[in-house]
Short mmCIF file of N, CA and C in Angstrom, two decimals:
data_model
loop_
_atom_site.label_atom_id
_atom_site.label_comp_id
_atom_site.label_asym_id
_atom_site.label_seq_id
_atom_site.Cartn_x
_atom_site.Cartn_y
_atom_site.Cartn_z
N MET A 1 0.84 -1.17 0.00
CA MET A 1 0.00 0.00 0.00
C MET A 1 0.89 1.24 0.00
N ASN A 2 0.70 2.10 -0.97
CA ASN A 2 1.51 3.29 -1.13
C ASN A 2 0.64 4.53 -0.85
N LEU A 3 0.95 5.29 0.21
CA LEU A 3 0.18 6.49 0.58
C LEU A 3 0.99 7.74 0.27
N THR A 4 0.34 8.73 -0.25
CA THR A 4 1.01 10.02 -0.47
C THR A 4 0.20 11.12 0.19
N LEU A 5 0.89 12.09 0.71
CA LEU A 5 0.24 13.25 1.33
C LEU A 5 0.11 14.36 0.32
N VAL A 6 -1.06 14.91 0.25
CA VAL A 6 -1.31 16.02 -0.67
C VAL A 6 -1.78 17.21 0.15
N GLN A 7 -1.08 18.33 -0.01
CA GLN A 7 -1.46 19.55 0.71
C GLN A 7 -2.31 20.40 -0.22
N THR A 8 -3.55 20.67 0.20
CA THR A 8 -4.47 21.41 -0.67
C THR A 8 -4.51 22.90 -0.36
N GLY A 9 -4.06 23.32 0.75
CA GLY A 9 -4.08 24.74 1.11
C GLY A 9 -3.40 24.95 2.43
N VAL A 10 -3.09 26.17 2.71
CA VAL A 10 -2.43 26.50 3.96
C VAL A 10 -3.49 26.99 4.95
N ALA A 11 -3.56 26.34 6.08
CA ALA A 11 -4.52 26.76 7.11
C ALA A 11 -4.00 27.99 7.83
N GLN A 12 -4.87 28.95 7.98
CA GLN A 12 -4.47 30.16 8.72
C GLN A 12 -4.57 29.88 10.20
N SER A 13 -3.65 30.46 10.94
CA SER A 13 -3.66 30.24 12.38
C SER A 13 -4.87 30.92 13.02
N SER A 14 -5.19 32.12 12.57
CA SER A 14 -6.38 32.80 13.08
C SER A 14 -6.83 33.82 12.03
N PRO A 15 -8.13 34.00 11.90
CA PRO A 15 -8.60 34.97 10.91
C PRO A 15 -8.24 36.39 11.33
N THR A 16 -8.03 37.24 10.36
CA THR A 16 -7.70 38.64 10.67
C THR A 16 -8.94 39.33 11.22
N PRO A 17 -8.82 39.96 12.37
CA PRO A 17 -9.99 40.64 12.93
C PRO A 17 -10.34 41.87 12.10
N LEU A 18 -11.63 42.10 11.94
CA LEU A 18 -12.09 43.27 11.22
C LEU A 18 -11.92 44.50 12.11
N PRO A 19 -11.56 45.64 11.54
CA PRO A 19 -11.43 46.84 12.37
C PRO A 19 -12.80 47.31 12.85
N VAL A 20 -12.83 47.81 14.08
CA VAL A 20 -14.07 48.31 14.66
C VAL A 20 -13.89 49.77 15.07
N VAL A 21 -15.00 50.46 15.24
CA VAL A 21 -14.98 51.85 15.68
C VAL A 21 -15.12 51.86 17.20
N PRO A 22 -14.15 52.39 17.94
CA PRO A 22 -14.26 52.46 19.40
C PRO A 22 -14.63 53.88 19.86
N PHE A 23 -15.05 53.99 21.11
CA PHE A 23 -15.11 55.28 21.78
C PHE A 23 -13.74 55.48 22.42
N ASP A 24 -13.18 56.68 22.36
CA ASP A 24 -11.91 56.91 23.06
C ASP A 24 -12.20 57.28 24.51
N ARG A 25 -11.15 57.44 25.29
CA ARG A 25 -11.29 57.69 26.72
C ARG A 25 -12.07 58.97 27.02
N MET A 26 -11.80 60.05 26.28
CA MET A 26 -12.49 61.32 26.51
C MET A 26 -13.98 61.18 26.20
N GLU A 27 -14.31 60.50 25.12
CA GLU A 27 -15.71 60.30 24.75
C GLU A 27 -16.44 59.48 25.81
N LEU A 28 -15.82 58.41 26.27
CA LEU A 28 -16.45 57.58 27.31
C LEU A 28 -16.61 58.35 28.61
N THR A 29 -15.65 59.19 28.95
CA THR A 29 -15.75 60.00 30.16
C THR A 29 -16.96 60.92 30.08
N LEU A 30 -17.16 61.58 28.95
CA LEU A 30 -18.30 62.47 28.78
C LEU A 30 -19.62 61.70 28.85
N ILE A 31 -19.70 60.59 28.15
CA ILE A 31 -20.93 59.80 28.14
C ILE A 31 -21.24 59.25 29.53
N LEU A 32 -20.22 58.70 30.20
CA LEU A 32 -20.44 58.09 31.51
C LEU A 32 -20.75 59.13 32.59
N SER A 33 -20.30 60.37 32.42
CA SER A 33 -20.64 61.39 33.41
C SER A 33 -22.13 61.73 33.34
N VAL A 34 -22.67 61.84 32.13
CA VAL A 34 -24.12 62.07 31.98
C VAL A 34 -24.88 60.84 32.47
N TYR A 35 -24.41 59.66 32.09
CA TYR A 35 -25.06 58.42 32.50
C TYR A 35 -25.08 58.29 34.03
N GLY A 36 -23.96 58.59 34.68
CA GLY A 36 -23.87 58.50 36.14
C GLY A 36 -24.85 59.43 36.85
N ARG A 37 -25.01 60.65 36.33
CA ARG A 37 -25.96 61.59 36.92
C ARG A 37 -27.39 61.05 36.81
N LYS A 38 -27.74 60.51 35.66
CA LYS A 38 -29.10 60.00 35.45
C LYS A 38 -29.36 58.73 36.27
N VAL A 39 -28.35 57.91 36.46
CA VAL A 39 -28.50 56.74 37.33
C VAL A 39 -28.71 57.21 38.77
N GLY A 40 -27.97 58.22 39.19
CA GLY A 40 -28.13 58.78 40.53
C GLY A 40 -29.51 59.36 40.77
N GLN A 41 -30.12 59.88 39.71
CA GLN A 41 -31.48 60.42 39.80
C GLN A 41 -32.55 59.33 39.67
N GLY A 42 -32.13 58.11 39.39
CA GLY A 42 -33.05 56.99 39.28
C GLY A 42 -33.74 56.86 37.94
N GLU A 43 -33.30 57.60 36.93
CA GLU A 43 -33.95 57.56 35.61
C GLU A 43 -33.44 56.41 34.74
N TRP A 44 -32.17 56.11 34.82
CA TRP A 44 -31.58 55.07 33.98
C TRP A 44 -31.00 53.98 34.86
N ARG A 45 -30.95 52.75 34.33
CA ARG A 45 -30.46 51.64 35.14
C ARG A 45 -29.36 50.80 34.50
N ASP A 46 -29.29 50.78 33.19
CA ASP A 46 -28.34 49.87 32.56
C ASP A 46 -27.85 50.47 31.24
N TYR A 47 -26.75 49.94 30.74
CA TYR A 47 -26.23 50.38 29.45
C TYR A 47 -25.57 49.20 28.74
N ALA A 48 -25.36 49.39 27.45
CA ALA A 48 -24.64 48.40 26.64
C ALA A 48 -23.80 49.15 25.63
N MET A 49 -22.63 48.59 25.31
CA MET A 49 -21.76 49.19 24.30
C MET A 49 -21.56 48.18 23.18
N ASP A 50 -21.66 48.66 21.96
CA ASP A 50 -21.42 47.84 20.78
C ASP A 50 -20.40 48.55 19.91
N PHE A 51 -19.38 47.83 19.51
CA PHE A 51 -18.34 48.38 18.64
C PHE A 51 -18.40 47.63 17.32
N LEU A 52 -18.91 48.31 16.30
CA LEU A 52 -19.12 47.70 14.99
C LEU A 52 -18.11 48.24 13.99
N ARG A 53 -18.19 47.76 12.75
CA ARG A 53 -17.22 48.19 11.74
C ARG A 53 -17.36 49.66 11.38
N GLU A 54 -18.56 50.17 11.31
CA GLU A 54 -18.75 51.55 10.86
C GLU A 54 -19.23 52.49 11.94
N ARG A 55 -19.54 51.97 13.13
CA ARG A 55 -20.04 52.84 14.19
C ARG A 55 -19.88 52.19 15.55
N ALA A 56 -19.90 53.05 16.57
CA ALA A 56 -19.88 52.60 17.95
C ALA A 56 -21.19 53.07 18.59
N LEU A 57 -21.77 52.23 19.44
CA LEU A 57 -23.05 52.54 20.05
C LEU A 57 -22.97 52.42 21.56
N PHE A 58 -23.55 53.40 22.26
CA PHE A 58 -23.71 53.35 23.71
C PHE A 58 -25.22 53.41 23.95
N SER A 59 -25.83 52.29 24.30
CA SER A 59 -27.28 52.20 24.48
C SER A 59 -27.63 52.36 25.95
N ILE A 60 -28.67 53.15 26.23
CA ILE A 60 -29.07 53.48 27.60
C ILE A 60 -30.46 52.89 27.85
N TYR A 61 -30.60 52.17 28.97
CA TYR A 61 -31.85 51.48 29.30
C TYR A 61 -32.40 51.97 30.63
N ALA A 62 -33.74 52.01 30.72
CA ALA A 62 -34.39 52.28 32.01
C ALA A 62 -34.57 50.97 32.77
N ARG A 63 -34.83 49.90 32.04
CA ARG A 63 -34.91 48.56 32.60
C ARG A 63 -34.12 47.63 31.69
N VAL A 64 -33.71 46.51 32.21
CA VAL A 64 -32.83 45.61 31.46
C VAL A 64 -33.54 44.96 30.27
N SER A 65 -34.81 44.63 30.43
CA SER A 65 -35.48 43.80 29.43
C SER A 65 -36.17 44.56 28.30
N GLU A 66 -35.93 45.83 28.16
CA GLU A 66 -36.62 46.59 27.12
C GLU A 66 -35.66 47.15 26.08
N ARG A 67 -36.23 47.84 25.10
CA ARG A 67 -35.41 48.52 24.10
C ARG A 67 -34.75 49.73 24.74
N PRO A 68 -33.63 50.18 24.18
CA PRO A 68 -32.95 51.32 24.80
C PRO A 68 -33.77 52.60 24.69
N LEU A 69 -33.70 53.42 25.75
CA LEU A 69 -34.33 54.74 25.72
C LEU A 69 -33.62 55.64 24.73
N TYR A 70 -32.30 55.60 24.80
CA TYR A 70 -31.46 56.43 23.93
C TYR A 70 -30.26 55.62 23.47
N VAL A 71 -29.75 56.00 22.31
CA VAL A 71 -28.50 55.43 21.81
C VAL A 71 -27.60 56.59 21.41
N VAL A 72 -26.41 56.62 21.98
CA VAL A 72 -25.39 57.59 21.58
C VAL A 72 -24.55 56.87 20.53
N GLU A 73 -24.49 57.45 19.34
CA GLU A 73 -23.82 56.80 18.22
C GLU A 73 -22.65 57.64 17.74
N LYS A 74 -21.55 56.94 17.44
CA LYS A 74 -20.38 57.57 16.83
C LYS A 74 -20.19 56.91 15.47
N ALA A 75 -20.33 57.71 14.41
CA ALA A 75 -20.16 57.20 13.04
C ALA A 75 -19.13 58.07 12.33
N PRO A 76 -17.85 57.67 12.35
CA PRO A 76 -16.78 58.49 11.77
C PRO A 76 -16.97 58.83 10.29
N LYS A 77 -17.73 58.03 9.55
CA LYS A 77 -17.96 58.35 8.14
C LYS A 77 -18.69 59.67 7.97
N LEU A 78 -19.44 60.09 8.99
CA LEU A 78 -20.20 61.34 8.91
C LEU A 78 -19.44 62.53 9.49
N ARG A 79 -18.18 62.33 9.83
CA ARG A 79 -17.36 63.37 10.45
C ARG A 79 -17.34 64.66 9.63
N ASN A 80 -17.18 64.56 8.34
CA ASN A 80 -17.07 65.75 7.49
C ASN A 80 -18.42 66.21 6.95
N LYS A 81 -19.48 65.55 7.30
CA LYS A 81 -20.81 65.93 6.83
C LYS A 81 -21.56 66.60 7.97
N GLN A 82 -22.57 65.93 8.52
CA GLN A 82 -23.37 66.55 9.57
C GLN A 82 -22.85 66.29 10.98
N GLY A 83 -21.77 65.58 11.13
CA GLY A 83 -21.18 65.31 12.44
C GLY A 83 -21.22 63.83 12.77
N GLN A 84 -20.19 63.35 13.45
CA GLN A 84 -20.08 61.92 13.71
C GLN A 84 -20.86 61.46 14.94
N TYR A 85 -21.32 62.39 15.78
CA TYR A 85 -22.03 62.00 17.00
C TYR A 85 -23.52 62.26 16.84
N SER A 86 -24.33 61.35 17.37
CA SER A 86 -25.77 61.57 17.37
C SER A 86 -26.40 60.86 18.57
N VAL A 87 -27.55 61.39 18.99
CA VAL A 87 -28.37 60.77 20.04
C VAL A 87 -29.69 60.40 19.38
N ILE A 88 -30.06 59.14 19.52
CA ILE A 88 -31.25 58.60 18.87
C ILE A 88 -32.20 58.11 19.96
N ASN A 89 -33.50 58.45 19.82
CA ASN A 89 -34.46 58.02 20.84
C ASN A 89 -35.00 56.62 20.55
N GLN A 90 -35.95 56.19 21.39
CA GLN A 90 -36.48 54.82 21.31
C GLN A 90 -37.22 54.56 20.00
N GLN A 91 -37.78 55.60 19.41
CA GLN A 91 -38.51 55.45 18.16
C GLN A 91 -37.60 55.52 16.94
N GLY A 92 -36.31 55.77 17.14
CA GLY A 92 -35.37 55.83 16.04
C GLY A 92 -35.13 57.22 15.48
N ARG A 93 -35.71 58.24 16.11
CA ARG A 93 -35.51 59.62 15.67
C ARG A 93 -34.19 60.15 16.18
N ILE A 94 -33.51 60.89 15.33
CA ILE A 94 -32.27 61.54 15.75
C ILE A 94 -32.64 62.82 16.48
N LEU A 95 -32.32 62.88 17.78
CA LEU A 95 -32.65 64.05 18.59
C LEU A 95 -31.65 65.17 18.38
N LYS A 96 -30.39 64.79 18.22
CA LYS A 96 -29.33 65.80 18.04
C LYS A 96 -28.18 65.12 17.33
N ARG A 97 -27.55 65.87 16.44
CA ARG A 97 -26.38 65.37 15.73
C ARG A 97 -25.39 66.51 15.64
N GLY A 98 -24.09 66.19 15.71
CA GLY A 98 -23.11 67.24 15.59
C GLY A 98 -21.68 66.73 15.65
N HIS A 99 -20.77 67.70 15.61
CA HIS A 99 -19.34 67.42 15.64
C HIS A 99 -18.78 67.40 17.06
N ASP A 100 -19.47 68.07 18.00
CA ASP A 100 -18.99 68.19 19.38
C ASP A 100 -19.85 67.30 20.28
N LEU A 101 -19.25 66.28 20.88
CA LEU A 101 -19.99 65.34 21.70
C LEU A 101 -20.63 66.02 22.90
N ARG A 102 -19.96 67.00 23.50
CA ARG A 102 -20.54 67.70 24.66
C ARG A 102 -21.87 68.35 24.30
N GLN A 103 -21.90 69.01 23.16
CA GLN A 103 -23.13 69.68 22.73
C GLN A 103 -24.22 68.66 22.39
N VAL A 104 -23.85 67.57 21.78
CA VAL A 104 -24.82 66.54 21.42
C VAL A 104 -25.43 65.92 22.67
N LEU A 105 -24.62 65.69 23.70
CA LEU A 105 -25.11 65.06 24.93
C LEU A 105 -26.02 65.98 25.75
N ARG A 106 -26.00 67.26 25.46
CA ARG A 106 -26.86 68.20 26.21
C ARG A 106 -28.33 67.88 26.01
N VAL A 107 -28.68 67.23 24.92
CA VAL A 107 -30.08 66.84 24.69
C VAL A 107 -30.55 65.83 25.75
N LEU A 108 -29.63 65.07 26.33
CA LEU A 108 -29.96 64.09 27.36
C LEU A 108 -30.06 64.71 28.74
N ASP A 109 -29.37 65.80 28.97
CA ASP A 109 -29.34 66.46 30.28
C ASP A 109 -29.37 67.97 30.05
N PRO A 110 -30.53 68.54 29.67
CA PRO A 110 -30.59 69.95 29.28
C PRO A 110 -30.29 70.93 30.41
N ASP A 111 -30.46 70.52 31.67
CA ASP A 111 -30.19 71.42 32.79
C ASP A 111 -28.70 71.59 33.05
N LEU A 112 -27.89 70.73 32.45
CA LEU A 112 -26.45 70.75 32.67
C LEU A 112 -25.82 71.89 31.87
N ALA A 113 -25.03 72.70 32.53
CA ALA A 113 -24.32 73.79 31.84
C ALA A 113 -22.93 73.30 31.45
N VAL A 114 -22.51 73.61 30.24
CA VAL A 114 -21.20 73.21 29.76
C VAL A 114 -20.17 74.20 30.30
N VAL A 115 -19.17 73.69 31.02
CA VAL A 115 -18.11 74.52 31.58
C VAL A 115 -16.81 74.12 30.91
N GLU A 116 -16.13 75.07 30.34
CA GLU A 116 -14.86 74.78 29.66
C GLU A 116 -13.70 75.13 30.56
#
C-alpha cells in the first residue's frame, strides 16, 4: 500500500480581525458622566456598548429587558458631513447630531451647563 500526502491549502492560524470603531477615553468620560448623573437620579439603570465596523453605540436602558431609551452613536464616516455624534431616541428619531460630543449630549441632560 503506497500512501502520499497532498497539501491542498495552507490553514491560517487565526482569521484577521475586522477593524471596529471604538469610543476613546475622553468620549467615554463624557458619556459616563451624563449616565452616572441619570443613574443617581433613578432615571436610567443599565447600558450596553457595541463596537461595529462603521459605528460605535452606547445604548441606555431604564430597565434591562426593554429597548434602549437612547442610543449615543459615533459614526466616523459622517465626520465631514453633519457630524459623527448623534443621540437617537427609542422610536429611532435623531434628537441631536453634531461634531462636538458635549453639545450633542446636552439633549440628554438639558439642565447641565457646559463649563470649559
